[in-house]
Short mmCIF file of C-alpha atoms in Angstrom, two decimals:
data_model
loop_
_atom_site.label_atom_id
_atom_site.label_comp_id
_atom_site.label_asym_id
_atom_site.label_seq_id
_atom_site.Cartn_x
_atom_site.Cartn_y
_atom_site.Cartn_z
CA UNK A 272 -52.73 50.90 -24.30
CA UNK A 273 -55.52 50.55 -26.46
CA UNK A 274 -59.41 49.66 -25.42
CA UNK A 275 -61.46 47.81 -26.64
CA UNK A 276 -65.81 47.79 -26.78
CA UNK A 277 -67.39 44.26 -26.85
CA UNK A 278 -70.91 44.80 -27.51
CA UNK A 279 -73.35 41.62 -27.06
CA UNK A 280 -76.37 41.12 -28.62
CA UNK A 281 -79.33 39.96 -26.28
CA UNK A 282 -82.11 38.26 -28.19
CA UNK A 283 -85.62 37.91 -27.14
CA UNK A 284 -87.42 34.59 -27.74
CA UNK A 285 -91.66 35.06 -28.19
CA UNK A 286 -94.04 32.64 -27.00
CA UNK A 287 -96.88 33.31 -27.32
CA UNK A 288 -99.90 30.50 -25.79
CA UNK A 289 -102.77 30.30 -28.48
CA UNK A 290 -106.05 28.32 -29.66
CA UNK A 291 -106.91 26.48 -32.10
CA UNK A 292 -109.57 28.53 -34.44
CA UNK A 293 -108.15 26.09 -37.34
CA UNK A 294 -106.32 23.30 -36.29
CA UNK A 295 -102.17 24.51 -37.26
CA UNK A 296 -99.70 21.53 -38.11
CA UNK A 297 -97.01 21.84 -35.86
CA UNK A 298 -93.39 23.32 -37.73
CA UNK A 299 -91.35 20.17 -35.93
CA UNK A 300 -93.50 17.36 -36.56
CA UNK A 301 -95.78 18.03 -39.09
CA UNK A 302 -98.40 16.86 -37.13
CA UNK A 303 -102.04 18.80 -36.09
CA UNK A 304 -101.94 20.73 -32.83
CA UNK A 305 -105.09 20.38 -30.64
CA UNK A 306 -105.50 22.66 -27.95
CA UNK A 307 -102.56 25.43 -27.01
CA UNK A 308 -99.70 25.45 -29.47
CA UNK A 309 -96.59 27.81 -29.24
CA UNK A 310 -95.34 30.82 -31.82
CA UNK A 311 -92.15 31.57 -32.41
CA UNK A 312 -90.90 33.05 -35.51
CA UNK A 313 -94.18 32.90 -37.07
CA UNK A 314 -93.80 28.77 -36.64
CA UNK A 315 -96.31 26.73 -34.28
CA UNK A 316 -95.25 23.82 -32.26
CA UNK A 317 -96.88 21.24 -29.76
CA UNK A 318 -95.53 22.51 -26.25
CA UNK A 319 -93.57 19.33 -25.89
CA UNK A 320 -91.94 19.31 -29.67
CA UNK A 321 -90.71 23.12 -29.06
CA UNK A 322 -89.36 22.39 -25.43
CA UNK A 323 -87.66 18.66 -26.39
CA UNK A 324 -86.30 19.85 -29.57
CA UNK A 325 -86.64 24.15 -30.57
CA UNK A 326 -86.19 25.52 -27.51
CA UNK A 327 -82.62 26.60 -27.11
CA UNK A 328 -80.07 25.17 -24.38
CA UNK A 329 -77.36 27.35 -22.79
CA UNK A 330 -74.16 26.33 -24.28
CA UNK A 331 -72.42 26.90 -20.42
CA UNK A 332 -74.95 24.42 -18.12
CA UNK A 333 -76.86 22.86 -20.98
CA UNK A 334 -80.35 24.00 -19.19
CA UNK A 335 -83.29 25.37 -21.41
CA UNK A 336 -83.39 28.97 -21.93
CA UNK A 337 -86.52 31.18 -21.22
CA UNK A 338 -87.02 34.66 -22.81
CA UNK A 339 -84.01 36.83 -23.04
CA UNK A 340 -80.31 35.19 -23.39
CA UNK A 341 -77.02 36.21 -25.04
CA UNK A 342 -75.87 35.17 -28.08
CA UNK A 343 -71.93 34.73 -28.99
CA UNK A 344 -70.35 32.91 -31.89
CA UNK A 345 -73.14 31.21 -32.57
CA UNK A 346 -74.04 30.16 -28.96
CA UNK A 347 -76.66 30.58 -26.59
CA UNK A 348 -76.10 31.39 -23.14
CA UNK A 349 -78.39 32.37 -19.72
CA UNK A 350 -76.92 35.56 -19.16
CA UNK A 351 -75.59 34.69 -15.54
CA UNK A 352 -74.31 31.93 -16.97
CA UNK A 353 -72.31 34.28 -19.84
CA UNK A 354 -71.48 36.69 -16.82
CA UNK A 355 -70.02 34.15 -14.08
CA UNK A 356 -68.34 31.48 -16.55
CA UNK A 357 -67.85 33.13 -19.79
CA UNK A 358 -67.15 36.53 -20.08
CA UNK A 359 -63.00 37.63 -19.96
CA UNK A 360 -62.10 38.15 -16.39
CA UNK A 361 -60.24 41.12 -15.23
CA UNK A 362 -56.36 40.16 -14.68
CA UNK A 363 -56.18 42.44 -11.48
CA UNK A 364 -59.24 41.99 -9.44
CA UNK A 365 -60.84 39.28 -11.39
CA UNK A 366 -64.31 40.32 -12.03
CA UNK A 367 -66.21 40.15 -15.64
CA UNK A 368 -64.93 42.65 -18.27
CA UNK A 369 -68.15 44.01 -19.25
CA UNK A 370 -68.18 47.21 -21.07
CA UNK A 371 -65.00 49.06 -22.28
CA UNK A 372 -61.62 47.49 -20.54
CA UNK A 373 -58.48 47.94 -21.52
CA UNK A 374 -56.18 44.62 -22.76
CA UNK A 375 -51.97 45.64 -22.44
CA UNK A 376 -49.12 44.68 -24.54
CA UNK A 377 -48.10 41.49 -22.37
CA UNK A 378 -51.71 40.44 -22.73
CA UNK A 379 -53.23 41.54 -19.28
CA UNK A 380 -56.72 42.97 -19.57
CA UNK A 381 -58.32 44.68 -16.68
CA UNK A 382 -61.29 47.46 -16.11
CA UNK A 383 -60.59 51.04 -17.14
CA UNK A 384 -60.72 51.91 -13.75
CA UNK A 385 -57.59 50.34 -12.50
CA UNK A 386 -55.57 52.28 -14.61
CA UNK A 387 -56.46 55.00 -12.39
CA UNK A 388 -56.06 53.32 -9.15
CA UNK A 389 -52.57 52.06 -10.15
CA UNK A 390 -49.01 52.66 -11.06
CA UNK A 391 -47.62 52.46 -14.39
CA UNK A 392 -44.31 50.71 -14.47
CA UNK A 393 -41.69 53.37 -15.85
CA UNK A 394 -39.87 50.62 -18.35
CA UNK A 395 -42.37 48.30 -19.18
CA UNK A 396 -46.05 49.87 -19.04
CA UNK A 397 -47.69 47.46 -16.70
CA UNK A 398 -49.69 48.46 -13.96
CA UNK A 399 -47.90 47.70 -10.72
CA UNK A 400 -50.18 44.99 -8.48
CA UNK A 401 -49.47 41.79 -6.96
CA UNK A 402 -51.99 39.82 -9.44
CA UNK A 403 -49.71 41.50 -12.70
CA UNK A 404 -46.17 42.24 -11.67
CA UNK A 405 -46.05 40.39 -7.87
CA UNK A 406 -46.07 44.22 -6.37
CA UNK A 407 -43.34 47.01 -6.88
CA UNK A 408 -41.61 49.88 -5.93
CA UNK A 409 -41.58 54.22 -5.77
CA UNK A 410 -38.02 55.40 -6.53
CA UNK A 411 -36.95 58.56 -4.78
CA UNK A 412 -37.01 60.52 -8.18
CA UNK A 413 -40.36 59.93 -8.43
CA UNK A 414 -40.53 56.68 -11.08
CA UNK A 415 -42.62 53.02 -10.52
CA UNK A 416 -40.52 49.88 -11.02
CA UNK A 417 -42.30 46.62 -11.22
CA UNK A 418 -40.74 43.51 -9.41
CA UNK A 419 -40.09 41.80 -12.72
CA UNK A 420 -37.95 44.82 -14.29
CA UNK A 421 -36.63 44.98 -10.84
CA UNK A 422 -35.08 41.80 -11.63
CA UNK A 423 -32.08 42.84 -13.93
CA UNK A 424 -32.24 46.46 -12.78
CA UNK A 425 -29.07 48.27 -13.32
CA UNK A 426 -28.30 49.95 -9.67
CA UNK A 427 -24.60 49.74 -9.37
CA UNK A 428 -20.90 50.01 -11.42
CA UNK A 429 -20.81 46.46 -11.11
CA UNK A 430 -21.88 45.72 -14.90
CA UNK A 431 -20.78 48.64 -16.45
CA UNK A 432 -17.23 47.75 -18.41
CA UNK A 433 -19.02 44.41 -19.68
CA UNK A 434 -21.70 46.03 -20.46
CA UNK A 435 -19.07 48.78 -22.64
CA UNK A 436 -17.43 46.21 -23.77
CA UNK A 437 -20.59 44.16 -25.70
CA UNK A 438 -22.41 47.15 -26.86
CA UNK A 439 -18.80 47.94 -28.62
CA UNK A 440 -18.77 44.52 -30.35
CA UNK A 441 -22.68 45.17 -31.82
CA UNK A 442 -21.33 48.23 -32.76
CA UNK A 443 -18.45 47.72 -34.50
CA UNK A 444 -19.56 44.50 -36.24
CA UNK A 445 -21.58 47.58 -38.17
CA UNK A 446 -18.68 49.43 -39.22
CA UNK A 447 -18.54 52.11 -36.06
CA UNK A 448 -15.15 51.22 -34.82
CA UNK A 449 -13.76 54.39 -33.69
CA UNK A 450 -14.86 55.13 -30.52
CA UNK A 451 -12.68 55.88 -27.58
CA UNK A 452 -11.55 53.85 -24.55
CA UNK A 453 -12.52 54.13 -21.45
CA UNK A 454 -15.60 56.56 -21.83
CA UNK A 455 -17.13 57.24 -18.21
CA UNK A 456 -20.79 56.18 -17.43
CA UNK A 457 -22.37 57.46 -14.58
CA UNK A 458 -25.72 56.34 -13.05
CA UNK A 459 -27.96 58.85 -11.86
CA UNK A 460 -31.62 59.53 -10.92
CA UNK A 461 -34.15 61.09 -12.84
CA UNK A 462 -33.78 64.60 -11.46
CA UNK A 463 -29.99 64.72 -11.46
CA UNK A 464 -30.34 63.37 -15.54
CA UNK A 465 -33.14 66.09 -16.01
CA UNK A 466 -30.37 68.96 -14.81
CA UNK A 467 -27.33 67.41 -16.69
CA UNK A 468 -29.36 67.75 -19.82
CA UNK A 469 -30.97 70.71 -18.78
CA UNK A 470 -34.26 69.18 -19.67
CA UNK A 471 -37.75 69.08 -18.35
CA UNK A 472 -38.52 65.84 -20.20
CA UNK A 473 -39.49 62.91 -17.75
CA UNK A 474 -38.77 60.57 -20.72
CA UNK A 475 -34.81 60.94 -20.86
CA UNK A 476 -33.12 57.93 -19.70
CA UNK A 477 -29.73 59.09 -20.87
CA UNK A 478 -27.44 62.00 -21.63
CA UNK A 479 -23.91 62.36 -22.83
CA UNK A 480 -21.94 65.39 -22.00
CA UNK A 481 -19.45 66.04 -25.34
CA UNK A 482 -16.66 68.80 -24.58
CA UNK A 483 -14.19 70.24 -27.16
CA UNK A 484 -11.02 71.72 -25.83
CA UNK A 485 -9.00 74.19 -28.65
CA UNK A 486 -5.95 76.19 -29.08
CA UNK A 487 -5.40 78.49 -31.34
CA UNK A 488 -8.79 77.43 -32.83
CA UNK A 489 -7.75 73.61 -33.58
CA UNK A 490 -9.30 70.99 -31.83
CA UNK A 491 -6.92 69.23 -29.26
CA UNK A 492 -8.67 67.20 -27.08
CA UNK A 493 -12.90 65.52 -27.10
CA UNK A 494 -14.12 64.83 -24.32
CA UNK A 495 -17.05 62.43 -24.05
CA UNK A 496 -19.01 61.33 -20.47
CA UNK A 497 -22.22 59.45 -20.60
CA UNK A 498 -24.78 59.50 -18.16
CA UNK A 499 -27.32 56.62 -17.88
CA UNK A 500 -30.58 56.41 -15.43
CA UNK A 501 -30.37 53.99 -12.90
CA UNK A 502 -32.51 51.10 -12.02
CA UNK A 503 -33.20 50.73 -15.92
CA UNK A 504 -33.82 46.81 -16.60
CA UNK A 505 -30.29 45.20 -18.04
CA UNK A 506 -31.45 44.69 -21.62
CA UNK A 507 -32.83 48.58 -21.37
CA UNK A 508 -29.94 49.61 -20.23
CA UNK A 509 -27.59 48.04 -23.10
CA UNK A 510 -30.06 49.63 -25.52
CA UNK A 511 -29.54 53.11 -23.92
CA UNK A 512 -25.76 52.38 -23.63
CA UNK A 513 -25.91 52.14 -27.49
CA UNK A 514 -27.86 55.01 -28.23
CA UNK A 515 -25.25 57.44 -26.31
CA UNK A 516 -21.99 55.51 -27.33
CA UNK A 517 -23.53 57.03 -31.06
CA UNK A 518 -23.68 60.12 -30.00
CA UNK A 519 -20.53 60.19 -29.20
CA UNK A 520 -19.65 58.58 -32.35
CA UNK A 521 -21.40 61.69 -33.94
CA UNK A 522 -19.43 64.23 -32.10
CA UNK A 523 -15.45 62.15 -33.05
CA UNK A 524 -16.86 62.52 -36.29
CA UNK A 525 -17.85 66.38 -36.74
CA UNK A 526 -21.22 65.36 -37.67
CA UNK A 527 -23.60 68.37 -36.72
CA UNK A 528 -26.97 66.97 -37.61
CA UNK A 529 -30.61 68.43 -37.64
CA UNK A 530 -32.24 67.32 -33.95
CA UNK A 531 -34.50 64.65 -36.24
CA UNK A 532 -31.75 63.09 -37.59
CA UNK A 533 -29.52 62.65 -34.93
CA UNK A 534 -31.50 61.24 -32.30
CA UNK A 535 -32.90 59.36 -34.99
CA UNK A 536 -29.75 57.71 -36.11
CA UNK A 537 -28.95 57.35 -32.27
CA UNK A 538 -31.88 55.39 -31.97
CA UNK A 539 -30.81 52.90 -34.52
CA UNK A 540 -28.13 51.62 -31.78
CA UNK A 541 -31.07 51.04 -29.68
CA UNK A 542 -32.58 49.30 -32.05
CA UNK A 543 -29.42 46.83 -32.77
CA UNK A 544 -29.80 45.83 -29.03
CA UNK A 545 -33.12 45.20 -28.92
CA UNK A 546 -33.74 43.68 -32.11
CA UNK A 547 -30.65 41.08 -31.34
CA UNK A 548 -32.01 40.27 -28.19
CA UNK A 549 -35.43 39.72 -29.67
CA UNK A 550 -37.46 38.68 -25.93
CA UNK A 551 -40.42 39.68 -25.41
CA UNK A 552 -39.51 42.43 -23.26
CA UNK A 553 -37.45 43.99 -26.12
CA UNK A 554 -40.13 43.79 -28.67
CA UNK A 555 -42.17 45.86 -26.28
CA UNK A 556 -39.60 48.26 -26.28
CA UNK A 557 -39.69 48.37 -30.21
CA UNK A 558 -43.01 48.52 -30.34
CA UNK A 559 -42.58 52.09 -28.08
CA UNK A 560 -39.92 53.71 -30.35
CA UNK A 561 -42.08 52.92 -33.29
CA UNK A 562 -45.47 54.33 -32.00
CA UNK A 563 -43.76 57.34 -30.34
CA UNK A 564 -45.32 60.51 -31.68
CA UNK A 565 -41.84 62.86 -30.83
CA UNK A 566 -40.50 64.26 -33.81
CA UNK A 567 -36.93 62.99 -32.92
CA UNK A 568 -36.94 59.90 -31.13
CA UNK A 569 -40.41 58.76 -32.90
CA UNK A 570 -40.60 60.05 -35.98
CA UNK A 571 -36.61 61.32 -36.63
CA UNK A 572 -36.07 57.34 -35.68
CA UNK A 573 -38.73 55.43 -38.16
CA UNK A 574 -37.00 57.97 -40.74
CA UNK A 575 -33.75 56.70 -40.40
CA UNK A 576 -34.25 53.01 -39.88
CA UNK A 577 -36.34 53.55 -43.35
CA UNK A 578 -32.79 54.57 -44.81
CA UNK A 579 -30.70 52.01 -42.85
CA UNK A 580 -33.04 49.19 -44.25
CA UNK A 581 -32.80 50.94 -48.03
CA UNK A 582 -28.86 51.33 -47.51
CA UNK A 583 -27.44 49.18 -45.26
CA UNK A 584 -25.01 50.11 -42.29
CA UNK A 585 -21.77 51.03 -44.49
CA UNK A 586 -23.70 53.20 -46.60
CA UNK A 587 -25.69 55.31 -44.21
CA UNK A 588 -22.04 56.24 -42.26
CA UNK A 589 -20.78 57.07 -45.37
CA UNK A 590 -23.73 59.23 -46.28
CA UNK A 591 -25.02 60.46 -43.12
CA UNK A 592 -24.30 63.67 -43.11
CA UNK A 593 -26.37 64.68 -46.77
CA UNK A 594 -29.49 63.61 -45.41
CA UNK A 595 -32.08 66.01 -45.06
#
C-alpha cells in the first residue's frame, strides 16, 4: 500500500495599527483614512472597509479569520475548523489524517500506525477491524481472514467438481482441451502445502504433485494431484484451480520449461479467471500479480501475458516451448 504526504500551507495575515503622518487613501474605497488605518500587503484600509469586505472568512463556519489560517484549493479555513470538519478522517478510528497515512486499494485510508496494530487479511490486503472488514479471524496455520473473504471461503469438497468442471470450460474455450478426468484436489493448510511443495514460501496457495510411472524407459502412466489452500475466497480459488490445472497441462504435454516461463504461463490461467470475472475483488488480485517483484510469478507472468496479447492463445500453445 502506498502513502501518501499532504503538506498544507499556513499563511500569516499582517496587521499592522498605524497613524496618519500623511493622510493614505484607503485600497477598498478610495477614500482618505483619518486616524488608525490597517496594512496588509503593503495596502491601507479603514478598519471597517478591511473587516466588512478584505478580511478573509473561513470557508467551513463563514466567521472572520484572524492571523494564521490554512489555505486549500483556494479556500480559507480557521485551522480547527480545517482539523474537526475538513481534513480526511481515518477509516479505522476516525480521527484527522494529518501527516503521512496510508490510503488502500479498496479506498480505506487510515494512520500509519494501524498498520502496525492490525492484521493484514491474507487474500485481500485489508487490515482486519470491525470499522473495515466487520472483524475476522486467525487460522490455525497461522493466516488472517477478513469476514468479507470469509464469505465465499472455500473450506470443504462441497464445490470442488463444479468448480473442475467451469475452470475446464475457460480453459478449453482457449484451445487447452486435453486434460484428464477426474484429477484429485485436496484442501490443505498452509503448513501441510508448505511440506507438499517442500517450500518455505508463505505465498504458495497451491501445488500439484505430477508423477511419471515407466517401463522399460517408456512412459505408461501420468499421474497428476492438485493441492489447493483452504479457506481461499471462491473467485481466488477458481483462479488458483486454473493456474495448477496448467501445470498439469504442461507436464501431459512434455513441456520442461525455464522456472520464469512456466509459472508465468501458469499464471495466465489465473488471469482468464480473474479477468472474466472482472469484480472488484478480482481486479485487486490483478493488480497483485502485476506489481509482484518475483521473478516467476511477477515478472515470468507480465512476460508471458506480453506474448499471449502479441500472439493470441492458439499461437502461444503452439509455440510455447521456443520461448526463451
Amino acid at each position: 500500500m502506498s502513502s501518501i504526504l499532504r503538506t498544507l500551507s499556513i499563511l500569516s495575515l499582517l496587521l499592522l495599527p498605524g497613524t496618519l503622518s500623511a493622510q493614505p487613501d484607503c485600497s477598498y474605497c478610495r477614500k482618505p483614512i483619518e486616524g488608525s488605518y490597517l496594512t496588509t500587503d503593503e495596502k491601507t484600509y479603514h478598519e471597517s472597509c478591511y473587516r466588512d469586505h478584505i478580511q478573509p472568512r473561513c470557508a467551513h463556519c463563514n466567521e472572520l479569520i484572524s492571523g494564521k489560517y490554512t489555505l486549500l484549493d483556494g479556500k480559507k479555513y480557521h485551522s480547527d475548523c480545517y482539523i474537526e470538519n475538513i481534513i480526511p478522517r481515518c477509516d479505522i478510528c476516525g480521527g484527522p489524517l494529518q501527516g503521512t497515512y496510508y490510503t488502500d486499494f479498496w479506498g480505506n485510508s487510515f494512520h500509519s500506525i494501524h498498520s502496525d496494530e492490525l492484521s493484514e487479511c491474507y487474500t485481500c490486503g485489508r487490515l482486519i477491524c470491525n470499522n473495515l472488514t466487520n472483524g475476522g479471524y486467525a487460522l490455525s496455520d497461522g493466516r488472517s481472514l477478513c469476514r468479507i473473504c470469509n464469505e465465499t471461503a472455500v473450506t470443504d469438497d462441497f464445490l470442488l467438481g463444479s468448480s473442475m468442471s467451469e475452470v475446464k470450460r475457460m480453459l478449453r474455450y482457449n484451445g487447452i482441451d486435453d486434460l484428464p478426468d477426474n484429477i484429485p484436489v485436496t484442501l490443505v493448510d498452509r503448513t501441510t502445502l508448505k511440506k507438499l511443495a517442500q517450500s518455505n514460501s508463505d505465498a504458495m496457495h497451491g501445488f500439484t504433485d505430477l508423477k511419471v510411472q515407466t517401463i522399460n524407459g517408456k512412459i505408461v502412466s501420468r499421474e497428476s494431484r492438485i493441492y489447493i489452500l483452504s479457506h481461499l475466497p471462491f473467485l481466488m480459488f477458481k483462479a488458483v484451480l486454473a493456474h495448477e490445472l496448467l501445470h498439469v497441462y504442461l507436464f501431459q504435454n512434455d513441456l520442461d520449461l525455464r522456472s520464469d516461463i512456466r509459472e508465468g504461463f501458469c499464471n495466465l490461467g489465473s488471469e482468464m479467471v480473474y479477468k472474466k470475472d472482472n469484480s472488484e475483488y478480482a481486479r485487486f488480485r490483478l493488480a497483485n500479480m502485476q506489481e509482484s517483484p518475483d521473478p516467476d510469478y511477477g515478472i515470468g507472468y507480465r512476460k508471458m501475458s506480453r506474448e499471449l496479447e502479441r500472439k493470441g492463445w492458439d499461437y502461444l500453445l503452439e509455440t510455447l516451448g521456443s520461448i526463451k
